Amino acid sequence: MYLIFRCDCGRVLYGKEGVATRKCVCGKTLKVKSRRIFRKVATREEASEAVQEMQNEIYGNTDFKLASDL
Ligand SMILES: [Zn+2]
């Protein structure tokens, strides 16, 4: 199982279940157990897709609005 969670910086990350910590690209080391888990998926591929979907939900719409204003 892979867990989908967010860093305080807003980035969406995934980590294999059972792994204690995960380092975000912002430099922060997250304790996986203390994070709110958004989703659980079975495979690494699904985890990667789920992260992409969530990033799109969070950032994608904004980008779209900005693009349409041009
Ligand atoms: Zn971060």
PDB file of N, CA and C and ligand atoms in Angstrom:
ATOM      1  N   MET A   1       0.822  -1.201   0.000  1.00  0.00           N
ATOM      2  CA  MET A   1       0.000   0.000   0.000  1.00  0.00           C
ATOM      3  C   MET A   1       0.862   1.259   0.000  1.00  0.00           C
ATOM      4  N   TYR A   2       0.396   2.259  -0.684  1.00  0.00           N
ATOM      5  CA  TYR A   2       1.056   3.556  -0.680  1.00  0.00           C
ATOM      6  C   TYR A   2       0.102   4.610  -0.121  1.00  0.00           C
ATOM      7  N   LEU A   3       0.638   5.510   0.647  1.00  0.00           N
ATOM      8  CA  LEU A   3      -0.167   6.545   1.288  1.00  0.00           C
ATOM      9  C   LEU A   3       0.073   7.881   0.593  1.00  0.00           C
ATOM     10  N   ILE A   4      -1.015   8.621   0.390  1.00  0.00           N
ATOM     11  CA  ILE A   4      -0.926   9.933  -0.240  1.00  0.00           C
ATOM     12  C   ILE A   4      -1.165  10.990   0.835  1.00  0.00           C
ATOM     13  N   PHE A   5      -0.247  11.923   0.953  1.00  0.00           N
ATOM     14  CA  PHE A   5      -0.387  12.958   1.983  1.00  0.00           C
ATOM     15  C   PHE A   5       0.248  14.251   1.485  1.00  0.00           C
ATOM     16  N   ARG A   6       0.057  15.306   2.249  1.00  0.00           N
ATOM     17  CA  ARG A   6       0.593  16.602   1.835  1.00  0.00           C
ATOM     18  C   ARG A   6       1.602  17.135   2.832  1.00  0.00           C
ATOM     19  N   CYS A   7       2.578  17.830   2.288  1.00  0.00           N
ATOM     20  CA  CYS A   7       3.554  18.542   3.103  1.00  0.00           C
ATOM     21  C   CYS A   7       2.948  19.889   3.509  1.00  0.00           C
ATOM     22  N   ASP A   8       3.535  20.520   4.514  1.00  0.00           N
ATOM     23  CA  ASP A   8       3.082  21.847   4.931  1.00  0.00           C
ATOM     24  C   ASP A   8       3.251  22.874   3.815  1.00  0.00           C
ATOM     25  N   CYS A   9       4.185  22.629   2.904  1.00  0.00           N
ATOM     26  CA  CYS A   9       4.420  23.559   1.801  1.00  0.00           C
ATOM     27  C   CYS A   9       3.347  23.422   0.728  1.00  0.00           C
ATOM     28  N   GLY A  10       2.492  22.386   0.834  1.00  0.00           N
ATOM     29  CA  GLY A  10       1.402  22.230  -0.109  1.00  0.00           C
ATOM     30  C   GLY A  10       1.611  21.137  -1.137  1.00  0.00           C
ATOM     31  N   ARG A  11       2.830  20.661  -1.254  1.00  0.00           N
ATOM     32  CA  ARG A  11       3.099  19.609  -2.229  1.00  0.00           C
ATOM     33  C   ARG A  11       2.442  18.302  -1.805  1.00  0.00           C
ATOM     34  N   VAL A  12       2.030  17.537  -2.798  1.00  0.00           N
ATOM     35  CA  VAL A  12       1.444  16.227  -2.532  1.00  0.00           C
ATOM     36  C   VAL A  12       2.537  15.175  -2.696  1.00  0.00           C
ATOM     37  N   LEU A  13       2.623  14.308  -1.710  1.00  0.00           N
ATOM     38  CA  LEU A  13       3.656  13.272  -1.720  1.00  0.00           C
ATOM     39  C   LEU A  13       3.031  11.906  -1.541  1.00  0.00           C
ATOM     40  N   TYR A  14       3.797  10.886  -1.905  1.00  0.00           N
ATOM     41  CA  TYR A  14       3.359   9.547  -1.534  1.00  0.00           C
ATOM     42  C   TYR A  14       4.501   8.807  -0.883  1.00  0.00           C
ATOM     43  N   GLY A  15       4.142   7.860  -0.021  1.00  0.00           N
ATOM     44  CA  GLY A  15       5.152   7.053   0.645  1.00  0.00           C
ATOM     45  C   GLY A  15       4.632   5.651   0.824  1.00  0.00           C
ATOM     46  N   LYS A  16       5.541   4.706   0.765  1.00  0.00           N
ATOM     47  CA  LYS A  16       5.144   3.319   0.961  1.00  0.00           C
ATOM     48  C   LYS A  16       4.687   3.140   2.409  1.00  0.00           C
ATOM     49  N   GLU A  17       3.604   2.390   2.567  1.00  0.00           N
ATOM     50  CA  GLU A  17       3.086   2.162   3.905  1.00  0.00           C
ATOM     51  C   GLU A  17       4.157   1.463   4.753  1.00  0.00           C
ATOM     52  N   GLY A  18       4.315   1.964   5.977  1.00  0.00           N
ATOM     53  CA  GLY A  18       5.309   1.368   6.863  1.00  0.00           C
ATOM     54  C   GLY A  18       6.591   2.174   6.936  1.00  0.00           C
ATOM     55  N   VAL A  19       6.789   3.062   5.956  1.00  0.00           N
ATOM     56  CA  VAL A  19       7.962   3.926   5.969  1.00  0.00           C
ATOM     57  C   VAL A  19       7.709   5.065   6.959  1.00  0.00           C
ATOM     58  N   ALA A  20       8.657   5.329   7.837  1.00  0.00           N
ATOM     59  CA  ALA A  20       8.437   6.279   8.922  1.00  0.00           C
ATOM     60  C   ALA A  20       8.485   7.738   8.464  1.00  0.00           C
ATOM     61  N   THR A  21       9.450   8.057   7.627  1.00  0.00           N
ATOM     62  CA  THR A  21       9.591   9.443   7.202  1.00  0.00           C
ATOM     63  C   THR A  21       9.745   9.546   5.692  1.00  0.00           C
ATOM     64  N   ARG A  22       9.405  10.725   5.196  1.00  0.00           N
ATOM     65  CA  ARG A  22       9.504  10.980   3.763  1.00  0.00           C
ATOM     66  C   ARG A  22      10.005  12.405   3.625  1.00  0.00           C
ATOM     67  N   LYS A  23      11.008  12.610   2.807  1.00  0.00           N
ATOM     68  CA  LYS A  23      11.537  13.958   2.634  1.00  0.00           C
ATOM     69  C   LYS A  23      10.885  14.621   1.430  1.00  0.00           C
ATOM     70  N   CYS A  24      10.396  15.835   1.658  1.00  0.00           N
ATOM     71  CA  CYS A  24       9.782  16.608   0.589  1.00  0.00           C
ATOM     72  C   CYS A  24      10.875  17.360  -0.166  1.00  0.00           C
ATOM     73  N   VAL A  25      10.580  17.755  -1.404  1.00  0.00           N
ATOM     74  CA  VAL A  25      11.568  18.505  -2.183  1.00  0.00           C
ATOM     75  C   VAL A  25      11.853  19.880  -1.568  1.00  0.00           C
ATOM     76  N   CYS A  26      10.958  20.362  -0.683  1.00  0.00           N
ATOM     77  CA  CYS A  26      11.191  21.654  -0.030  1.00  0.00           C
ATOM     78  C   CYS A  26      12.249  21.526   1.069  1.00  0.00           C
ATOM     79  N   GLY A  27      12.622  20.283   1.415  1.00  0.00           N
ATOM     80  CA  GLY A  27      13.668  20.078   2.404  1.00  0.00           C
ATOM     81  C   GLY A  27      13.152  19.578   3.738  1.00  0.00           C
ATOM     82  N   LYS A  28      11.825  19.645   3.930  1.00  0.00           N
ATOM     83  CA  LYS A  28      11.234  19.224   5.189  1.00  0.00           C
ATOM     84  C   LYS A  28      11.126  17.702   5.244  1.00  0.00           C
ATOM     85  N   THR A  29      11.465  17.128   6.386  1.00  0.00           N
ATOM     86  CA  THR A  29      11.287  15.694   6.582  1.00  0.00           C
ATOM     87  C   THR A  29       9.975  15.466   7.325  1.00  0.00           C
ATOM     88  N   LEU A  30       9.098  14.711   6.713  1.00  0.00           N
ATOM     89  CA  LEU A  30       7.760  14.507   7.270  1.00  0.00           C
ATOM     90  C   LEU A  30       7.670  13.157   7.954  1.00  0.00           C
ATOM     91  N   LYS A  31       7.029  13.160   9.120  1.00  0.00           N
ATOM     92  CA  LYS A  31       6.718  11.889   9.774  1.00  0.00           C
ATOM     93  C   LYS A  31       5.386  11.414   9.200  1.00  0.00           C
ATOM     94  N   VAL A  32       5.449  10.339   8.443  1.00  0.00           N
ATOM     95  CA  VAL A  32       4.269   9.876   7.713  1.00  0.00           C
ATOM     96  C   VAL A  32       3.091   9.614   8.655  1.00  0.00           C
ATOM     97  N   LYS A  33       3.349   9.030   9.817  1.00  0.00           N
ATOM     98  CA  LYS A  33       2.264   8.692  10.747  1.00  0.00           C
ATOM     99  C   LYS A  33       1.523   9.902  11.284  1.00  0.00           C
ATOM    100  N   SER A  34       2.183  11.052  11.327  1.00  0.00           N
ATOM    101  CA  SER A  34       1.536  12.232  11.895  1.00  0.00           C
ATOM    102  C   SER A  34       0.821  13.058  10.825  1.00  0.00           C
ATOM    103  N   ARG A  35       0.899  12.635   9.552  1.00  0.00           N
ATOM    104  CA  ARG A  35       0.229  13.364   8.483  1.00  0.00           C
ATOM    105  C   ARG A  35      -1.188  12.856   8.314  1.00  0.00           C
ATOM    106  N   ARG A  36      -2.040  13.721   7.802  1.00  0.00           N
ATOM    107  CA  ARG A  36      -3.373  13.281   7.437  1.00  0.00           C
ATOM    108  C   ARG A  36      -3.259  12.565   6.091  1.00  0.00           C
ATOM    109  N   ILE A  37      -3.775  11.348   6.025  1.00  0.00           N
ATOM    110  CA  ILE A  37      -3.680  10.561   4.807  1.00  0.00           C
ATOM    111  C   ILE A  37      -4.910  10.818   3.947  1.00  0.00           C
ATOM    112  N   PHE A  38      -4.667  11.243   2.719  1.00  0.00           N
ATOM    113  CA  PHE A  38      -5.773  11.559   1.813  1.00  0.00           C
ATOM    114  C   PHE A  38      -6.283  10.336   1.084  1.00  0.00           C
ATOM    115  N   ARG A  39      -5.371   9.470   0.756  1.00  0.00           N
ATOM    116  CA  ARG A  39      -5.743   8.291  -0.014  1.00  0.00           C
ATOM    117  C   ARG A  39      -4.767   7.167   0.249  1.00  0.00           C
ATOM    118  N   LYS A  40      -5.246   5.968   0.021  1.00  0.00           N
ATOM    119  CA  LYS A  40      -4.383   4.790   0.048  1.00  0.00           C
ATOM    120  C   LYS A  40      -4.556   4.083  -1.274  1.00  0.00           C
ATOM    121  N   VAL A  41      -3.466   3.736  -1.905  1.00  0.00           N
ATOM    122  CA  VAL A  41      -3.545   3.012  -3.170  1.00  0.00           C
ATOM    123  C   VAL A  41      -2.618   1.802  -3.115  1.00  0.00           C
ATOM    124  N   ALA A  42      -2.807   0.899  -4.065  1.00  0.00           N
ATOM    125  CA  ALA A  42      -2.106  -0.381  -4.004  1.00  0.00           C
ATOM    126  C   ALA A  42      -0.709  -0.340  -4.622  1.00  0.00           C
ATOM    127  N   THR A  43      -0.555   0.393  -5.709  1.00  0.00           N
ATOM    128  CA  THR A  43       0.713   0.320  -6.441  1.00  0.00           C
ATOM    129  C   THR A  43       1.387   1.689  -6.549  1.00  0.00           C
ATOM    130  N   ARG A  44       2.650   1.645  -6.898  1.00  0.00           N
ATOM    131  CA  ARG A  44       3.443   2.855  -7.069  1.00  0.00           C
ATOM    132  C   ARG A  44       2.886   3.696  -8.233  1.00  0.00           C
ATOM    133  N   GLU A  45       2.436   3.020  -9.281  1.00  0.00           N
ATOM    134  CA  GLU A  45       1.879   3.719 -10.442  1.00  0.00           C
ATOM    135  C   GLU A  45       0.639   4.506 -10.037  1.00  0.00           C
ATOM    136  N   GLU A  46      -0.234   3.847  -9.262  1.00  0.00           N
ATOM    137  CA  GLU A  46      -1.456   4.506  -8.797  1.00  0.00           C
ATOM    138  C   GLU A  46      -1.115   5.677  -7.878  1.00  0.00           C
ATOM    139  N   ALA A  47      -0.108   5.499  -7.057  1.00  0.00           N
ATOM    140  CA  ALA A  47       0.316   6.554  -6.143  1.00  0.00           C
ATOM    141  C   ALA A  47       0.776   7.770  -6.932  1.00  0.00           C
ATOM    142  N   SER A  48       1.574   7.516  -7.941  1.00  0.00           N
ATOM    143  CA  SER A  48       2.085   8.578  -8.789  1.00  0.00           C
ATOM    144  C   SER A  48       0.945   9.291  -9.515  1.00  0.00           C
ATOM    145  N   GLU A  49      -0.060   8.532  -9.976  1.00  0.00           N
ATOM    146  CA  GLU A  49      -1.230   9.114 -10.628  1.00  0.00           C
ATOM    147  C   GLU A  49      -2.056   9.939  -9.657  1.00  0.00           C
ATOM    148  N   ALA A  50      -2.241   9.409  -8.451  1.00  0.00           N
ATOM    149  CA  ALA A  50      -3.040  10.101  -7.435  1.00  0.00           C
ATOM    150  C   ALA A  50      -2.396  11.438  -7.069  1.00  0.00           C
ATOM    151  N   VAL A  51      -1.071  11.444  -6.972  1.00  0.00           N
ATOM    152  CA  VAL A  51      -0.350  12.683  -6.671  1.00  0.00           C
ATOM    153  C   VAL A  51      -0.585  13.690  -7.796  1.00  0.00           C
ATOM    154  N   GLN A  52      -0.485  13.218  -9.025  1.00  0.00           N
ATOM    155  CA  GLN A  52      -0.687  14.087 -10.190  1.00  0.00           C
ATOM    156  C   GLN A  52      -2.096  14.676 -10.182  1.00  0.00           C
ATOM    157  N   GLU A  53      -3.097  13.823  -9.923  1.00  0.00           N
ATOM    158  CA  GLU A  53      -4.492  14.270  -9.871  1.00  0.00           C
ATOM    159  C   GLU A  53      -4.685  15.347  -8.815  1.00  0.00           C
ATOM    160  N   MET A  54      -4.108  15.101  -7.632  1.00  0.00           N
ATOM    161  CA  MET A  54      -4.282  16.063  -6.548  1.00  0.00           C
ATOM    162  C   MET A  54      -3.572  17.369  -6.842  1.00  0.00           C
ATOM    163  N   GLN A  55      -2.388  17.275  -7.439  1.00  0.00           N
ATOM    164  CA  GLN A  55      -1.663  18.493  -7.816  1.00  0.00           C
ATOM    165  C   GLN A  55      -2.489  19.288  -8.821  1.00  0.00           C
ATOM    166  N   ASN A  56      -3.131  18.588  -9.759  1.00  0.00           N
ATOM    167  CA  ASN A  56      -3.970  19.251 -10.754  1.00  0.00           C
ATOM    168  C   ASN A  56      -5.164  19.929 -10.103  1.00  0.00           C
ATOM    169  N   GLU A  57      -5.772  19.251  -9.124  1.00  0.00           N
ATOM    170  CA  GLU A  57      -6.908  19.835  -8.406  1.00  0.00           C
ATOM    171  C   GLU A  57      -6.482  21.102  -7.673  1.00  0.00           C
ATOM    172  N   ILE A  58      -5.293  21.055  -7.084  1.00  0.00           N
ATOM    173  CA  ILE A  58      -4.831  22.170  -6.278  1.00  0.00           C
ATOM    174  C   ILE A  58      -4.300  23.308  -7.144  1.00  0.00           C
ATOM    175  N   TYR A  59      -3.468  22.971  -8.115  1.00  0.00           N
ATOM    176  CA  TYR A  59      -2.785  24.001  -8.901  1.00  0.00           C
ATOM    177  C   TYR A  59      -3.324  24.131 -10.328  1.00  0.00           C
ATOM    178  N   GLY A  60      -3.836  23.020 -10.870  1.00  0.00           N
ATOM    179  CA  GLY A  60      -4.232  22.978 -12.285  1.00  0.00           C
ATOM    180  C   GLY A  60      -5.284  24.009 -12.643  1.00  0.00           C
ATOM    181  N   ASN A  61      -6.327  24.145 -11.813  1.00  0.00           N
ATOM    182  CA  ASN A  61      -7.410  25.079 -12.101  1.00  0.00           C
ATOM    183  C   ASN A  61      -6.909  26.517 -12.148  1.00  0.00           C
ATOM    184  N   THR A  62      -6.039  26.837 -11.244  1.00  0.00           N
ATOM    185  CA  THR A  62      -5.473  28.187 -11.204  1.00  0.00           C
ATOM    186  C   THR A  62      -4.703  28.483 -12.480  1.00  0.00           C
ATOM    187  N   ASP A  63      -3.896  27.516 -12.874  1.00  0.00           N
ATOM    188  CA  ASP A  63      -3.119  27.670 -14.107  1.00  0.00           C
ATOM    189  C   ASP A  63      -4.051  27.876 -15.305  1.00  0.00           C
ATOM    190  N   PHE A  64      -5.146  27.115 -15.312  1.00  0.00           N
ATOM    191  CA  PHE A  64      -6.087  27.204 -16.417  1.00  0.00           C
ATOM    192  C   PHE A  64      -6.700  28.602 -16.498  1.00  0.00           C
ATOM    193  N   LYS A  65      -7.122  29.128 -15.339  1.00  0.00           N
ATOM    194  CA  LYS A  65      -7.719  30.470 -15.306  1.00  0.00           C
ATOM    195  C   LYS A  65      -6.731  31.515 -15.788  1.00  0.00           C
ATOM    196  N   LEU A  66      -5.490  31.380 -15.337  1.00  0.00           N
ATOM    197  CA  LEU A  66      -4.468  32.356 -15.733  1.00  0.00           C
ATOM    198  C   LEU A  66      -4.235  32.282 -17.242  1.00  0.00           C
ATOM    199  N   ALA A  67      -4.202  31.043 -17.768  1.00  0.00           N
ATOM    200  CA  ALA A  67      -3.962  30.860 -19.199  1.00  0.00           C
ATOM    201  C   ALA A  67      -5.100  31.469 -20.010  1.00  0.00           C
ATOM    202  N   SER A  68      -6.349  31.314 -19.530  1.00  0.00           N
ATOM    203  CA  SER A  68      -7.501  31.801 -20.288  1.00  0.00           C
ATOM    204  C   SER A  68      -7.611  33.321 -20.245  1.00  0.00           C
ATOM    205  N   ASP A  69      -6.894  33.934 -19.313  1.00  0.00           N
ATOM    206  CA  ASP A  69      -6.914  35.395 -19.217  1.00  0.00           C
ATOM    207  C   ASP A  69      -6.002  36.055 -20.241  1.00  0.00           C
ATOM    208  N   LEU A  70      -5.134  35.249 -20.822  1.00  0.00           N
ATOM    209  CA  LEU A  70      -4.153  35.809 -21.768  1.00  0.00           C
ATOM    210  C   LEU A  70      -4.830  36.273 -23.067  1.00  0.00           C
TER     211      LEU A  70
HETATM  212 ZN    ZN B   1       7.334  20.422   1.368  1.00  0.00          ZN
END
